[in-house]
């Protein structure tokens, strides 16, 4: 993330700085894992040019009642990370 942050800092007049954060709540495909959030917050504090405009995750099976417990655990992980 520091590479992108440095680029934004160096090109602040030409590059928009809003960012969207994906939180990996258990699918293990994309995003920051919850234990990485403290380090992420340090980077964001160091680079005020980056402005978080949203945080999101992917809740696999959230539309199926049989996965309600699984989805609830993922939603709780997301809430804690956000």
C-alpha positions as a LaTeX table, in Angstrom:
\begin{tabular}{lrrr}
\hline
Residue & $x$ (\AA) & $y$ (\AA) & $z$ (\AA) \\
\hline
Unk1 & 0.00 & 0.00 & 0.00 \\
Unk2 & 2.89 & 2.38 & 0.64 \\
Unk3 & 3.77 & 2.34 & $-3.05$ \\
Unk4 & 0.36 & 3.67 & $-4.01$ \\
Unk5 & 0.41 & 6.13 & $-1.11$ \\
Unk6 & 3.78 & 7.49 & $-2.25$ \\
Unk7 & 2.47 & 7.84 & $-5.81$ \\
Unk8 & $-0.57$ & 9.78 & $-4.58$ \\
Unk9 & 1.62 & 11.99 & $-2.41$ \\
Unk10 & 3.93 & 12.73 & $-5.36$ \\
Unk11 & 1.03 & 13.39 & $-7.77$ \\
Unk12 & $-1.60$ & 14.85 & $-5.44$ \\
Unk13 & $-2.62$ & 17.52 & $-7.93$ \\
Unk14 & $-3.24$ & 14.97 & $-10.70$ \\
Unk15 & $-4.51$ & 11.88 & $-8.83$ \\
Unk16 & $-7.72$ & 11.52 & $-6.88$ \\
Unk17 & $-7.10$ & 10.10 & $-3.43$ \\
Unk18 & $-10.38$ & 8.47 & $-2.35$ \\
Unk19 & $-9.87$ & 4.77 & $-1.64$ \\
Unk20 & $-12.14$ & 1.83 & $-0.87$ \\
Unk21 & $-10.94$ & $-0.83$ & 1.57 \\
Unk22 & $-11.84$ & $-4.48$ & 1.22 \\
Unk23 & $-11.77$ & $-6.45$ & 4.45 \\
Unk24 & $-11.20$ & $-10.19$ & 4.11 \\
Unk25 & $-13.57$ & $-11.73$ & 6.63 \\
Unk26 & $-12.76$ & $-15.33$ & 5.78 \\
Unk27 & $-12.98$ & $-16.08$ & 2.06 \\
Unk28 & $-9.19$ & $-15.69$ & 1.76 \\
Unk29 & $-9.29$ & $-14.17$ & $-1.69$ \\
Unk30 & $-8.87$ & $-10.40$ & $-1.52$ \\
Unk31 & $-8.63$ & $-7.65$ & 1.04 \\
Unk32 & $-6.96$ & $-6.80$ & 4.30 \\
Unk33 & $-7.26$ & $-9.44$ & 6.99 \\
Unk34 & $-8.54$ & $-8.15$ & 10.33 \\
Unk35 & $-5.15$ & $-8.60$ & 12.00 \\
Unk36 & $-3.64$ & $-6.29$ & 9.35 \\
Unk37 & $-5.94$ & $-3.38$ & 10.25 \\
Unk38 & $-3.65$ & $-1.84$ & 12.92 \\
Unk39 & $-0.76$ & $-1.62$ & 10.42 \\
Unk40 & $-3.15$ & $-0.29$ & 7.78 \\
Unk41 & $-4.28$ & 2.45 & 10.17 \\
Unk42 & $-0.65$ & 3.46 & 10.69 \\
Unk43 & $-0.14$ & 3.81 & 6.95 \\
Unk44 & $-3.36$ & 5.79 & 6.55 \\
Unk45 & $-2.30$ & 8.14 & 9.37 \\
Unk46 & 1.06 & 8.63 & 7.65 \\
Unk47 & $-0.58$ & 9.48 & 4.32 \\
Unk48 & $-3.47$ & 11.89 & 4.87 \\
Unk49 & $-3.66$ & 12.25 & 1.07 \\
Unk50 & $-5.48$ & 8.91 & 1.08 \\
Unk51 & $-9.11$ & 9.29 & 2.07 \\
Unk52 & $-11.10$ & 6.17 & 2.91 \\
Unk53 & $-14.56$ & 6.58 & 1.41 \\
Unk54 & $-15.85$ & 3.07 & 2.04 \\
Unk55 & $-15.04$ & $-0.30$ & 3.51 \\
Unk56 & $-16.61$ & $-3.49$ & 2.25 \\
Unk57 & $-16.39$ & $-7.25$ & 2.30 \\
Unk58 & $-17.89$ & $-10.23$ & 0.54 \\
Unk59 & $-20.34$ & $-12.37$ & 2.48 \\
Unk60 & $-20.50$ & $-15.62$ & 0.57 \\
Unk61 & $-23.86$ & $-17.26$ & 0.95 \\
Unk62 & $-25.50$ & $-14.28$ & 2.67 \\
Unk63 & $-28.54$ & $-14.76$ & 0.46 \\
Unk64 & $-29.05$ & $-18.36$ & 1.65 \\
Unk65 & $-30.58$ & $-19.03$ & 5.07 \\
Unk66 & $-28.58$ & $-22.24$ & 5.49 \\
Unk67 & $-25.44$ & $-20.07$ & 5.68 \\
Unk68 & $-26.84$ & $-17.64$ & 8.24 \\
Unk69 & $-24.35$ & $-18.57$ & 10.98 \\
Unk70 & $-21.42$ & $-18.39$ & 8.59 \\
Unk71 & $-22.57$ & $-15.01$ & 7.28 \\
Unk72 & $-23.15$ & $-13.69$ & 10.79 \\
Unk73 & $-19.58$ & $-14.57$ & 11.81 \\
Unk74 & $-18.24$ & $-12.82$ & 8.71 \\
Unk75 & $-20.39$ & $-9.74$ & 9.41 \\
Unk76 & $-19.07$ & $-9.65$ & 13.00 \\
Unk77 & $-15.46$ & $-9.83$ & 11.73 \\
Unk78 & $-16.18$ & $-7.00$ & 9.31 \\
Unk79 & $-17.76$ & $-4.83$ & 12.00 \\
Unk80 & $-14.80$ & $-5.38$ & 14.32 \\
Unk81 & $-12.30$ & $-4.52$ & 11.56 \\
Unk82 & $-14.25$ & $-1.49$ & 10.33 \\
\hline
\end{tabular}
